[in-house]
Coordinates of C-alpha atoms and ligand atoms in Angstrom, one line a residue:
X1 CA -11.8 2.3 -16.1
X2 CA -10.1 2.3 -19.5
X3 CA -7.8 -0.8 -20.0
X4 CA -4.2 -0.1 -18.9
X5 CA -1.4 0.5 -21.2
X6 CA 1.6 -1.6 -21.2
X7 CA 4.8 -0.6 -22.9
X8 CA 6.8 -3.5 -24.1
X9 CA 10.5 -2.0 -24.8
X10 CA 12.1 -5.2 -25.6
X11 CA 11.2 -8.1 -27.5
X12 CA 9.1 -10.7 -25.4
X13 CA 7.7 -14.2 -26.3
X14 CA 4.2 -14.5 -28.2
X15 CA 2.6 -16.3 -25.2
X16 CA 3.5 -13.5 -22.7
X17 CA 2.1 -10.8 -25.0
X18 CA -1.0 -12.7 -25.6
X19 CA -1.6 -12.8 -21.9
X20 CA -1.1 -9.0 -21.7
X21 CA -3.5 -8.4 -24.5
X22 CA -6.2 -10.0 -22.9
X23 CA -6.1 -7.4 -20.0
X24 CA -4.5 -4.2 -21.4
X25 CA -3.4 -2.2 -24.5
X26 CA -0.1 -3.4 -25.6
X27 CA 2.5 -1.1 -27.1
X28 CA 5.4 -3.0 -28.5
X29 CA 8.2 -0.2 -29.1
X30 CA 11.6 -1.5 -29.2
X31 CA 14.8 0.3 -29.5
X32 CA 13.5 3.3 -27.9
X33 CA 16.2 6.1 -27.1
X34 CA 16.2 7.3 -23.6
X35 CA 14.5 10.5 -24.6
X36 CA 11.7 8.5 -26.8
X37 CA 11.3 6.4 -23.6
X38 CA 10.8 9.3 -21.2
X39 CA 8.4 10.9 -23.6
X40 CA 6.2 7.8 -23.9
X41 CA 6.2 6.6 -20.2
X42 CA 3.7 9.3 -18.8
X43 CA 1.1 7.4 -21.0
X44 CA 1.6 4.0 -19.6
X45 CA 0.6 2.0 -16.5
X46 CA 3.3 -0.6 -17.0
X47 CA 6.6 -1.0 -18.7
X48 CA 8.4 -4.3 -19.7
X49 CA 12.2 -4.6 -20.3
X50 CA 15.0 -7.2 -20.5
X51 CA 18.6 -6.1 -20.0
X52 CA 18.9 -3.7 -22.6
X53 CA 16.7 -0.8 -21.3
X54 CA 18.1 1.4 -18.6
X55 CA 15.1 2.4 -16.3
X56 CA 16.7 5.4 -14.7
X57 CA 15.5 7.9 -12.3
X58 CA 14.7 10.2 -15.1
X59 CA 12.1 7.7 -16.4
X60 CA 10.2 7.5 -13.4
X61 CA 10.1 11.3 -13.0
X62 CA 8.8 11.5 -16.6
X63 CA 6.1 9.1 -15.7
X64 CA 4.4 11.5 -13.5
X65 CA 3.1 9.0 -11.1
X66 CA 1.1 7.0 -13.8
X67 CA 3.6 4.1 -14.0
X68 CA 2.6 1.5 -11.5
X69 CA 4.9 -1.4 -12.4
X70 CA 8.2 -2.0 -14.1
X71 CA 8.4 -5.9 -15.0
X72 CA 11.9 -7.1 -15.9
X73 CA 11.5 -10.3 -18.2
X74 CA 14.5 -11.8 -16.7
X75 CA 16.8 -12.0 -13.4
X76 CA 19.1 -9.1 -13.2
X77 CA 17.5 -5.8 -12.2
X78 CA 20.8 -3.9 -12.1
X79 CA 19.2 -2.0 -15.2
X80 CA 16.7 -0.5 -13.1
X81 CA 16.8 2.2 -10.6
X82 CA 15.2 0.4 -7.8
X83 CA 15.4 3.5 -5.2
X84 CA 13.8 5.8 -7.6
X85 CA 11.2 3.1 -8.4
X86 CA 10.4 3.0 -4.6
X87 CA 10.2 6.4 -4.1
X88 CA 7.6 6.9 -6.8
X89 CA 5.7 3.8 -5.7
X90 CA 6.5 2.0 -8.6
X91 CA 6.5 -1.8 -8.1
X92 CA 9.4 -3.8 -9.9
X93 CA 8.8 -7.5 -10.4
X94 CA 11.0 -10.1 -12.3
X95 CA 11.0 -13.3 -13.9
X96 CA 13.3 -15.0 -11.5
X97 CA 13.1 -18.6 -12.4
X98 CA 12.2 -19.3 -16.1
X99 CA 15.7 -18.5 -17.6
X100 CA 17.7 -20.5 -14.8
X101 CA 18.3 -23.3 -16.9
X102 CA 19.1 -21.5 -19.9
X103 CA 21.6 -19.4 -18.3
X104 CA 23.3 -22.5 -16.8
X105 CA 23.4 -24.3 -20.2
X106 CA 25.0 -21.5 -21.8
X107 CA 27.6 -21.2 -19.0
X108 CA 28.4 -25.2 -19.5
X109 CA 28.3 -24.2 -23.4
X110 CA 31.0 -21.7 -22.9
X111 CA 33.0 -23.8 -20.5
X112 CA 33.2 -26.5 -22.9
X113 CA 33.5 -24.8 -26.4
X114 CA 36.3 -22.6 -24.4
X115 CA 38.1 -25.7 -23.2
X116 CA 38.2 -27.0 -26.9
X117 CA 38.7 -23.9 -28.5
X118 CA 35.3 -24.5 -30.7
X119 CA 34.6 -20.9 -31.7
X120 CA 38.2 -20.2 -32.5
X121 CA 38.7 -23.3 -34.8
X122 CA 35.4 -22.8 -36.4
X123 CA 36.5 -19.1 -37.6
X124 CA 39.9 -20.4 -38.5
X125 CA 38.2 -23.2 -40.7
X126 CA 35.7 -20.9 -42.2
X127 CA 38.9 -18.6 -43.2
X128 CA 40.1 -21.7 -45.2
X129 CA 42.4 -23.2 -42.6
X130 CA 43.1 -26.6 -41.3
X131 CA 45.1 -26.0 -37.9
X132 CA 44.9 -29.2 -35.8
X133 CA 48.1 -28.6 -33.8
X134 CA 46.9 -24.7 -33.2
X135 CA 43.9 -25.9 -31.3
X136 CA 45.0 -28.5 -28.8
X137 CA 42.4 -28.1 -26.0
X138 CA 42.3 -29.0 -22.1
X139 CA 40.1 -31.7 -20.6
X140 CA 37.5 -31.1 -17.8
X141 CA 37.6 -34.1 -15.9
X142 CA 39.3 -34.1 -12.7
X143 CA 39.6 -30.3 -12.9
X144 CA 38.5 -28.1 -10.0
X145 CA 35.6 -25.4 -11.2
X146 CA 34.9 -22.6 -8.7
X147 CA 31.3 -21.3 -8.8
X148 CA 31.1 -17.9 -7.7
X149 CA 27.5 -17.2 -6.5
X150 CA 25.8 -20.4 -5.6
X151 CA 22.3 -19.2 -6.5
X152 CA 19.5 -20.8 -8.9
X153 CA 22.1 -20.5 -11.9
X154 CA 25.2 -21.2 -10.0
X155 CA 24.1 -24.4 -8.6
X156 CA 22.4 -25.8 -12.1
X157 CA 25.9 -25.0 -13.3
X158 CA 27.6 -26.8 -10.3
X159 CA 25.2 -29.9 -10.9
X160 CA 26.0 -30.0 -14.6
X161 CA 29.7 -29.7 -14.0
X162 CA 29.7 -32.7 -11.6
X163 CA 28.3 -34.8 -14.3
X164 CA 31.4 -33.7 -16.5
X165 CA 33.4 -35.2 -13.8
X166 CA 34.8 -31.7 -12.4
X167 CA 35.6 -31.3 -8.8
X168 CA 33.2 -28.5 -7.9
X169 CA 33.6 -25.8 -5.4
X170 CA 31.4 -23.0 -4.6
X171 CA 31.7 -19.3 -3.0
X172 CA 28.4 -17.7 -1.9
X173 CA 28.6 -15.7 1.7
X174 CA 24.7 -16.3 1.6
X175 CA 24.1 -19.9 0.3
X176 CA 23.2 -22.5 2.8
X177 CA 25.7 -25.3 3.4
X178 CA 23.3 -28.0 3.1
X179 CA 22.1 -27.0 -0.6
X180 CA 25.9 -27.2 -1.4
X181 CA 26.1 -30.5 0.4
X182 CA 23.3 -32.0 -1.4
X183 CA 24.8 -31.4 -4.8
X184 CA 28.3 -32.5 -3.6
X185 CA 29.8 -29.1 -3.5
X186 CA 32.1 -27.8 -1.0
X187 CA 31.4 -24.1 0.0
X188 CA 35.0 -22.3 0.3
X189 CA 36.2 -18.7 1.0
X190 CA 36.7 -16.5 -1.9
X191 CA 40.5 -16.6 -1.5
X192 CA 40.5 -20.3 -1.5
X193 CA 38.3 -20.2 -4.6
X194 CA 40.7 -18.1 -6.3
X195 CA 43.7 -19.8 -5.4
X196 CA 42.7 -23.6 -6.0
X197 CA 40.7 -23.4 -9.2
X198 CA 41.5 -24.3 -12.9
X199 CA 38.2 -23.1 -14.1
X200 CA 35.9 -19.9 -12.3
X201 CA 32.4 -19.5 -13.3
X202 CA 30.7 -16.2 -12.2
X203 CA 27.0 -16.3 -11.2
X204 CA 26.6 -13.5 -8.8
X205 CA 24.3 -10.5 -9.1
X206 CA 26.0 -7.0 -9.9
X207 CA 25.8 -5.1 -7.0
X208 CA 27.8 -2.2 -5.3
X209 CA 29.7 -5.0 -3.3
X210 CA 30.3 -7.1 -6.3
X211 CA 31.2 -4.4 -8.9
X212 CA 34.6 -5.0 -10.2
X213 CA 35.4 -7.8 -7.6
X214 CA 37.6 -9.5 -10.1
X215 CA 40.2 -6.9 -10.5
X216 CA 44.1 -6.9 -10.4
X217 CA 44.1 -8.1 -7.1
X218 CA 42.0 -10.9 -7.3
X219 CA 43.5 -12.2 -10.8
X220 CA 47.0 -12.0 -8.8
X221 CA 45.5 -14.7 -6.3
X222 CA 44.4 -17.0 -9.2
X223 CA 46.2 -20.1 -10.3
X224 CA 48.4 -19.4 -13.3
X225 CA 46.3 -20.4 -16.4
X226 CA 43.0 -20.1 -14.9
X227 CA 40.1 -19.9 -17.3
X228 CA 37.0 -17.9 -16.5
X229 CA 33.5 -18.0 -17.7
X230 CA 31.2 -15.1 -17.0
X231 CA 27.4 -15.3 -17.7
X232 CA 26.4 -13.0 -14.8
X233 CA 27.1 -9.5 -15.3
X234 CA 30.0 -7.8 -17.3
X235 CA 30.3 -5.2 -14.3
X236 CA 31.6 -7.7 -11.9
X237 CA 35.0 -7.8 -13.7
X238 CA 37.3 -5.0 -14.0
X239 CA 37.8 -5.5 -17.8
X240 CA 40.9 -3.8 -18.3
X241 CA 42.5 -5.7 -15.3
X242 CA 41.2 -9.1 -17.3
X243 CA 43.0 -7.9 -20.5
X244 CA 46.1 -7.2 -18.4
X245 CA 45.6 -10.8 -17.0
X246 CA 45.2 -12.5 -20.3
X247 CA 48.3 -10.7 -21.9
X248 CA 50.6 -11.8 -18.8
X249 CA 49.2 -15.3 -19.1
X250 CA 47.6 -15.3 -15.5
X251 CA 44.3 -16.0 -17.3
X252 CA 44.6 -18.5 -20.3
X253 CA 41.4 -18.0 -21.6
X254 CA 37.9 -16.2 -20.8
X255 CA 34.7 -16.9 -22.4
X256 CA 32.2 -14.0 -21.8
X257 CA 28.5 -13.4 -22.4
X258 CA 28.1 -10.3 -20.4
X259 CA 30.1 -6.9 -20.7
X260 CA 30.2 -3.7 -18.5
X261 CA 28.6 -1.8 -21.4
X262 CA 26.5 -3.7 -24.1
X263 CA 27.3 -3.7 -26.6
X264 CA 30.8 -3.3 -26.0
X265 CA 32.9 -0.9 -28.3
X266 CA 33.4 -2.8 -31.7
X267 CA 37.2 -2.4 -31.1
X268 CA 37.2 -3.7 -27.4
X269 CA 40.4 -5.3 -26.8
X270 CA 38.5 -7.9 -24.6
X271 CA 36.3 -8.9 -27.4
X272 CA 39.1 -9.1 -29.9
X273 CA 41.5 -10.9 -27.8
X274 CA 42.6 -14.1 -29.3
X275 CA 42.0 -16.2 -26.0
X276 CA 38.7 -14.7 -25.4
X277 CA 35.3 -16.3 -26.7
X278 CA 32.3 -14.1 -26.6
X279 CA 28.5 -14.2 -27.1
X280 CA 26.4 -11.3 -27.5
X281 CA 24.2 -11.8 -23.8
X282 CA 22.7 -15.0 -25.0
X283 CA 22.3 -16.7 -21.5
X284 CA 18.9 -16.4 -21.5
X285 CA 18.1 -16.5 -25.3
X286 CA 16.5 -20.1 -25.8
X287 CA 13.1 -20.4 -27.3
X288 CA 12.0 -22.3 -24.2
X289 CA 13.4 -19.9 -21.7
X290 CA 11.9 -16.8 -23.5
X291 CA 8.5 -18.2 -23.8
X292 CA 8.6 -18.9 -20.1
X293 CA 10.1 -15.7 -19.1
X294 CA 7.3 -13.9 -21.1
X295 CA 4.6 -15.6 -19.4
X296 CA 6.0 -15.3 -16.0
X297 CA 6.5 -11.7 -16.6
X298 CA 3.0 -11.0 -18.1
X299 CA 1.4 -12.7 -15.2
X300 CA 3.3 -10.7 -12.6
X301 CA 2.6 -7.3 -14.5
X302 CA -1.3 -8.2 -14.9
X303 CA -1.3 -9.2 -11.4
X304 CA 0.3 -6.2 -10.2
X305 CA -2.0 -4.0 -12.3
X306 CA -5.1 -5.6 -10.8
X307 CA -3.6 -4.8 -7.5
X308 CA -2.5 -8.1 -6.4
X309 CA 0.5 -8.5 -4.4
X310 CA 3.3 -9.7 -6.3
X311 CA 5.4 -12.8 -5.3
X312 CA 8.1 -11.7 -7.3
X313 CA 8.6 -8.0 -6.1
X314 CA 12.0 -6.7 -6.2
X315 CA 11.5 -3.6 -4.3
X316 CA 8.6 -4.8 -1.9
X317 CA 8.7 -7.7 0.6
X318 CA 8.5 -11.1 -1.1
X319 CA 5.7 -12.6 0.1
X320 CA 5.2 -16.5 -1.0
X321 CA 2.0 -16.9 -3.0
X322 CA 0.7 -19.1 -0.1
X323 CA 1.2 -16.6 2.4
X324 CA -0.6 -13.8 0.3
X325 CA -3.7 -16.0 -0.4
X326 CA -4.0 -16.7 3.0
X327 CA -3.8 -13.0 4.2
X328 CA -6.0 -11.7 1.5
X329 CA -9.2 -11.0 3.3
X330 CA -6.8 -9.5 6.2
X331 CA -5.1 -7.2 3.4
X332 CA -8.6 -5.7 2.7
X333 CA -9.5 -5.6 6.4
X334 CA -6.3 -3.7 7.1
X335 CA -6.8 -1.1 4.3
X336 CA -10.4 -0.6 5.0
X337 CA -9.9 0.0 8.8
X338 CA -7.0 2.7 8.0
X339 CA -9.7 4.4 5.7
X340 CA -12.2 4.2 8.3
X341 CA -9.9 5.4 10.9
X342 CA -8.8 8.3 9.1
X343 CA -12.0 9.6 8.3
X344 CA -13.0 9.8 12.0
X345 CA -10.2 12.3 12.5
X346 CA -11.5 15.9 13.0
X347 CA -10.2 18.2 10.2
X348 CA -7.1 20.1 11.0
X349 CA -6.0 17.5 13.6
X350 CA -3.0 16.0 12.0
X351 CA -2.2 12.3 12.7
X352 CA 1.2 11.4 13.7
X353 CA 1.0 8.2 15.7
X354 CA -0.9 5.0 14.5
X355 CA -0.6 1.7 16.5
X356 CA -1.7 -1.3 15.0
X357 CA -2.6 -4.1 17.3
X358 CA -2.9 -7.8 16.3
X359 CA -4.4 -10.5 18.2
X360 CA -3.3 -13.8 16.9
X361 CA -2.9 -17.5 18.1
X362 CA 0.4 -17.8 15.7
X363 CA 3.9 -17.7 16.8
X364 CA 5.4 -14.1 15.8
X365 CA 7.7 -15.7 13.4
X366 CA 4.6 -17.4 11.5
X367 CA 2.7 -13.9 11.0
X368 CA 4.5 -11.6 8.5
X369 CA 2.5 -8.3 9.3
X370 CA 4.5 -6.3 6.5
X371 CA 1.4 -6.3 4.1
X372 CA -1.0 -5.6 6.8
X373 CA 1.0 -2.5 8.0
X374 CA 1.5 -1.2 4.5
X375 CA -2.2 -1.6 3.8
X376 CA -3.4 0.3 7.0
X377 CA -0.8 2.9 5.8
X378 CA -2.4 3.0 2.4
X379 CA -5.7 3.2 3.9
X380 CA -4.9 6.2 6.2
X381 CA -2.7 8.3 3.4
X382 CA -4.7 7.8 0.4
X383 CA -8.0 9.4 1.3
X384 CA -5.9 12.5 2.4
X385 CA -3.5 13.1 -0.4
X386 CA -3.0 12.3 -3.9
X387 CA -0.2 9.8 -3.2
X388 CA -0.6 6.4 -4.5
X389 CA 0.3 4.1 -2.0
X390 CA 1.2 0.4 -2.1
X391 CA 3.5 -2.3 -0.6
X392 CA 6.3 -0.7 -2.4
X393 CA 6.2 2.6 -0.8
X394 CA 4.1 2.4 2.2
X395 CA 6.9 2.7 4.7
X396 CA 8.8 5.3 2.8
X397 CA 5.7 7.5 2.4
X398 CA 4.6 7.1 6.2
X399 CA 8.2 8.3 7.2
X400 CA 7.9 11.1 4.6
X401 CA 4.8 12.4 6.0
X402 CA 6.0 12.1 9.6
X403 CA 3.5 9.3 10.3
X404 CA 4.8 6.9 12.9
X405 CA 3.5 3.4 12.6
X406 CA 3.9 1.1 15.4
X407 CA 2.9 -2.6 15.7
X408 CA 2.1 -4.8 18.7
X409 CA 1.2 -8.5 18.9
X410 CA -1.1 -9.9 21.6
X411 CA -1.3 -13.5 22.0
X412 CA -4.7 -14.7 21.5
X413 CA -5.7 -18.5 22.6
X414 CA -7.3 -19.9 19.8
X415 CA -6.5 -21.6 16.7
X416 CA -3.3 -21.0 14.9
X417 CA -5.0 -22.0 11.6
X418 CA -6.4 -18.5 11.8
X419 CA -3.6 -16.1 11.0
X420 CA -5.2 -13.1 12.7
X421 CA -8.1 -13.0 15.1
X422 CA -8.4 -9.2 14.9
X423 CA -6.8 -5.9 14.1
X424 CA -7.1 -2.8 16.2
X425 CA -6.1 0.5 15.1
X426 CA -5.4 3.4 17.5
X427 CA -4.6 6.7 16.7
X428 CA -3.1 9.0 19.3
X429 CA -3.3 12.6 20.2
X430 CA -6.2 13.5 17.7
X431 CA -9.8 14.5 18.0
X432 CA -12.5 12.9 16.2
X433 CA -15.4 14.2 14.6
X434 CA -17.3 11.2 16.0
X435 CA -16.5 11.6 19.7
X436 CA -18.0 8.2 20.3
X437 CA -14.7 6.6 18.4
X438 CA -12.5 7.9 21.2
X439 CA -11.7 4.9 23.4
X440 CA -11.2 5.1 27.2
X441 CA -7.5 5.6 26.6
X442 CA -8.1 8.7 24.4
X443 CA -7.3 7.3 21.1
X444 CA -9.6 6.9 18.2
X445 CA -10.0 3.2 18.1
X446 CA -11.5 0.8 15.7
X447 CA -11.4 -2.9 15.4
X448 CA -12.1 -5.4 12.8
X449 CA -11.9 -9.2 12.2
X450 CA -12.7 -11.4 9.1
X451 CA -15.8 -13.6 9.5
X452 CA -16.3 -16.2 6.7
X453 CA -13.9 -14.4 4.5
X454 CA -15.1 -11.0 4.9
X455 CA -13.8 -8.3 6.6
X456 CA -16.2 -6.8 9.4
X457 CA -16.0 -3.9 11.6
X458 CA -16.2 -5.1 15.3
X459 CA -15.5 -2.4 17.4
X460 CA -15.6 1.7 17.4
X461 CA -14.1 3.3 20.5
X462 CA -15.7 1.4 23.2
X463 CA -18.7 0.2 21.4
X464 CA -18.8 -3.2 19.9
X465 CA -20.7 -3.5 16.5
X466 CA -20.6 -6.2 13.8
X467 CA -21.0 -4.7 10.1
X468 CA -19.3 -6.0 7.2
X469 CA -16.9 -3.7 5.6
X470 CA -18.5 -3.2 2.3
X471 CA -19.9 -0.2 0.3
X472 CA -20.4 2.9 2.8
X473 CA -21.1 3.0 6.4
X474 CA -23.2 5.4 8.5
X475 CA -22.2 5.6 12.2
X476 CA -24.8 7.1 14.5
X477 CA -24.6 7.3 18.4
X478 CA -28.2 7.6 20.0
X479 CA -30.2 7.1 23.0
X480 CA -31.0 3.4 22.9
X481 CA -35.0 3.2 22.5
X482 CA -37.2 1.4 20.2
X483 CA -37.9 2.2 16.5
X484 CA -34.6 4.1 15.7
X485 CA -33.6 1.5 13.3
X486 CA -37.2 2.0 11.3
X487 CA -36.9 5.7 11.5
X488 CA -33.3 5.7 9.9
X489 CA -34.3 3.0 7.4
X490 CA -37.2 5.1 6.2
X491 CA -35.2 8.0 5.6
X492 CA -32.9 6.2 3.6
X493 CA -35.4 4.3 1.5
X494 CA -37.2 7.6 0.6
X495 CA -33.8 8.4 -1.4
X496 CA -33.7 4.8 -2.7
X497 CA -30.4 4.3 -0.6
X498 CA -30.0 0.4 -0.1
X499 CA -29.1 -0.9 3.2
X500 CA -26.6 -3.7 3.1
X501 CA -26.1 -4.3 6.8
X502 CA -27.2 -2.9 10.1
X503 CA -25.7 -3.2 13.5
X504 CA -26.4 -1.9 16.9
X505 CA -23.8 -2.0 19.8
X506 CA -24.9 -0.5 23.1
X507 CA -23.2 0.2 26.6
X508 CA -26.2 -1.0 28.6
X509 CA -29.9 -1.4 27.6
X510 CA -31.8 1.9 27.3
X511 CA -28.3 3.7 27.6
X512 CA -26.2 4.8 24.6
X513 CA -26.2 2.9 21.5
X514 CA -24.0 2.9 18.2
X515 CA -25.7 2.0 15.1
X516 CA -23.6 0.9 12.2
X517 CA -25.6 1.1 8.9
X518 CA -23.8 -0.2 5.8
X519 CA -25.1 1.4 2.7
X520 CA -24.6 0.6 -0.9
X521 CA -24.9 4.4 -2.6
X522 CA -23.7 7.5 -0.9
X523 CA -26.7 9.3 0.4
X524 CA -27.3 12.8 -0.5
X525 CA -26.4 15.5 2.0
X526 CA -30.0 16.1 2.7
X527 CA -30.7 12.8 3.7
X528 CA -28.0 12.6 6.0
X529 CA -29.1 16.0 7.3
X530 CA -32.5 14.3 7.9
X531 CA -30.9 11.5 10.0
X532 CA -29.0 13.8 12.0
X533 CA -32.2 15.9 12.8
X534 CA -33.7 12.9 14.5
X535 CA -33.6 13.9 18.1
X536 CA -32.3 10.9 19.8
X537 CA -29.4 10.9 17.5
X538 CA -26.5 12.5 19.2
X539 CA -24.0 12.3 16.6
X540 CA -23.5 10.7 13.1
X541 CA -20.7 10.3 10.7
X542 CA -20.7 9.1 7.1
X543 CA -17.8 7.0 6.2
X544 CA -16.8 6.0 2.6
X545 CA -14.9 2.4 2.5
Ligands
LIG1 N1 23.5 -13.9 -19.3 C1 22.4 -14.1 -18.9 O1 21.5 -13.9 -20.0 C2 21.8 -14.3 -17.6 C3 22.4 -13.7 -16.6 N2 21.9 -14.0 -15.1 C4 22.7 -13.4 -14.3 O2 23.1 -14.5 -13.5 C5 23.3 -14.0 -12.1 C6 22.8 -15.2 -11.1 O3 21.4 -15.2 -11.3 P1 20.5 -16.2 -10.3 O4 21.1 -17.4 -10.3 O5 19.2 -16.4 -11.0 O6 20.3 -15.3 -9.2 P2 20.4 -15.9 -7.8 O7 19.7 -14.6 -6.8 O8 19.5 -17.0 -7.7 O9 21.9 -16.2 -7.2 C7 22.8 -15.4 -7.0 C8 23.5 -15.7 -5.8 O10 24.7 -15.0 -5.8 C9 25.2 -14.8 -4.5 N3 25.9 -13.6 -4.0 C10 25.6 -12.3 -3.9 N4 26.7 -11.8 -3.6 C11 27.7 -12.4 -3.8 C12 29.0 -12.3 -3.3 N5 29.7 -11.1 -3.2 N6 29.9 -13.4 -3.8 C13 29.2 -14.6 -4.2 N7 27.9 -14.9 -4.2 C14 27.2 -13.9 -4.1 C15 23.7 -14.8 -3.8 O11 23.8 -15.1 -2.5 C16 22.8 -15.7 -4.7 O12 22.8 -17.0 -4.0 C17 22.5 -12.6 -12.0 O13 23.7 -11.8 -12.1 C18 21.8 -12.7 -13.2 O14 21.6 -11.4 -13.8 C19 20.9 -14.8 -15.2 C20 20.1 -15.2 -16.2 C21 20.7 -15.1 -17.7
LIG2 O1 17.8 -12.7 -16.7 C1 19.1 -11.8 -16.9 O2 19.5 -11.8 -15.7 C2 19.7 -12.0 -18.0 O3 20.8 -11.3 -18.0 C3 18.9 -12.0 -19.3 O4 19.0 -11.0 -20.0 P1 18.0 -10.6 -21.3 O5 16.7 -10.8 -20.7 O6 18.3 -11.7 -22.1 O7 18.4 -9.4 -21.7

C-alpha cells in the first residue's frame, strides 16, 4: 500500500506536519480556490483545514470516495458539510481542546480592551493625537457578564471574569448546573441573561438554531448600553441588526473576532463602526494553541487513516478512548463475524434482516454497542459491494441497502470486567451455501468470542467449534471418523498451504462433525476440489476473513 496523501489546506503547526510526514505524503497547498480544491481532492486520502476553507458537498463528490477523513484543526465545524461527509463515508474529526484557553484569553482581551478603548486610543495616538477625555472607559468590577454558551471556552471565560471581580451568569440549555455552580456561576434563562447584563460574551456553536439568534428582537431585550463580545461565530449575530443597535445606543460597544463572511467586506459598516473593536479571527491564534491543535489534529487524522476509531469524531459516535481500547478486540470480532456470515449466504439470496445478539454481564448502560453494530455492518456490506463502510456511514449505508439490523442483549452471569461474553449473528430468510450454518431456527448463525485478546469463531449453525479468526477459514461438514484431519492436512500441505488452526465440533461421537481449518494462504481451486472429493466430506466452504 502506498503512503496515504494528506492535503493540508491551511497553515498548520510544524509539530503536526512532522507527525503527518512520518506516515503520509503531505501536500501543503494554502489559499486554494474552490475549483482548485475540487481538482486536487480526488488524489487525497485526508484533508486538513481550519476555519477558512469551505468543505462543501461538491468537495466530497469531487473526492470520488478516496477521501477518508477531514481533520478540522480547531473546534467549529460549521465550514464542513457534515451530512455530505457522512453520506460519503468520510470521517470528520476536530481538535476540540487545544485552542480552548487561547479563545478564552482572546475573549478576555477583547472584553478588557473594549472597556478601556485600547484599540481606538492606540489608533488615535498613532494619528498624532492625545485624546485623554475622549477615551474614558468603564470598569468591570461588580458588573454583570452573561456567558452565552457555557462549554469549554465559555466556562474558561467565566472563570477568568470572576477573577476580574465580575458577577457572572451563564445561559446554556445543555450545561449541567453543577459545573456552573463549581465556578460560582448562575445558570439563567436567555431572556434573563439579555435583560440583566452589562456585558454579553458569546460562546455557542453556529447551528441552524443559533444562526442570527442575536437579532433586532434580542437586542430589544438588552439593557441599554450593553457591551457585546463575540469570539464564537459571526453568524450567531444578525450583523445588520447589530449596526442598528449600535447606532441607536442600545449596544454601547462591540468587540468582534468573527464575522458572517470572513474576511468581511472592506467597507463593512460593522467593521468601520467607531464603537466596534475588531480582530481577524485570532481567537485560536497563539503559538501554543496552534502547536497543540496541529498535534491534536495530526494524531486524529493519522489514527483515522490507520483505521483506528477516532475519539474526536464529529459525524460518528464519540467513543471515549478507554472504551475504544477496551472494545478493540470485539470490534475485530464483530467485523470478522459479519464477513464470515455474508460469505455463508447462497448467491442470489438477498440479506434483509440481521440480528446481533450480545451476551454480557454488563449493565446495558455500560456497554456501548454502536461500534460493534457498525463493524458487523461493515463486515456484511464490504465483501458484496464497493462501498467503504465505517463507523460514520454504517447505519446510513445499511438503511440505503434495505438492511435491517437489530440488536438484542442477553444477560450473562459472569464477570462485568469483560465487556462482551459472546456475539452471535443471525441472518434470517436466507439460504446458505453451507447448509450446516443454518441453526434450528432456520437462520444462518455464527457466534464468536474473544479469548486472550484474540477473536475466535465458536459456533456455526448448531455446531460448536473453536478456531481463531485469522487468515482464511475452511469449514467442512463430514461424517465423524478417524483420519479426516490427516487427509485434509495432507492435501493442503501438498500445495504448501500453512494450517494455522484446526478444530472439530460434532453433534455426537461418530455422527456429523464440522471441521474448521484456519489457513494462512488461499488454496487453489484444484486443492479445494480435492478436499471436496474426499467421500466423507458432505459439504465445505472456503471463507476469507
Ligand atoms: N474565535 C476563535 O478563534 C475560536 C472560536 N471558537 C468557537 O467558540 C465556540 C465555543 O467553543 P467550545 O467552547 O470549544 O465549544 P463547546 O462545544 O465546548 O461549547 C459550546 C456550548 O454551547 C452550548 N450551546 C449550544 N447551543 C446553545 C444555545 N442555543 N444557547 C446557549 N448555549 C448553547 C453547548 O451546550 C455547549 O456547552 C464555538 O463556536 C467555536 O467554534 C472556538 C475556538 C476558537
Ligand atoms: O476552533 C475554532 O472554532 C476557531 O474558530 C479557530 O479557527 P482557526 O483554526 O483559527 O481558523
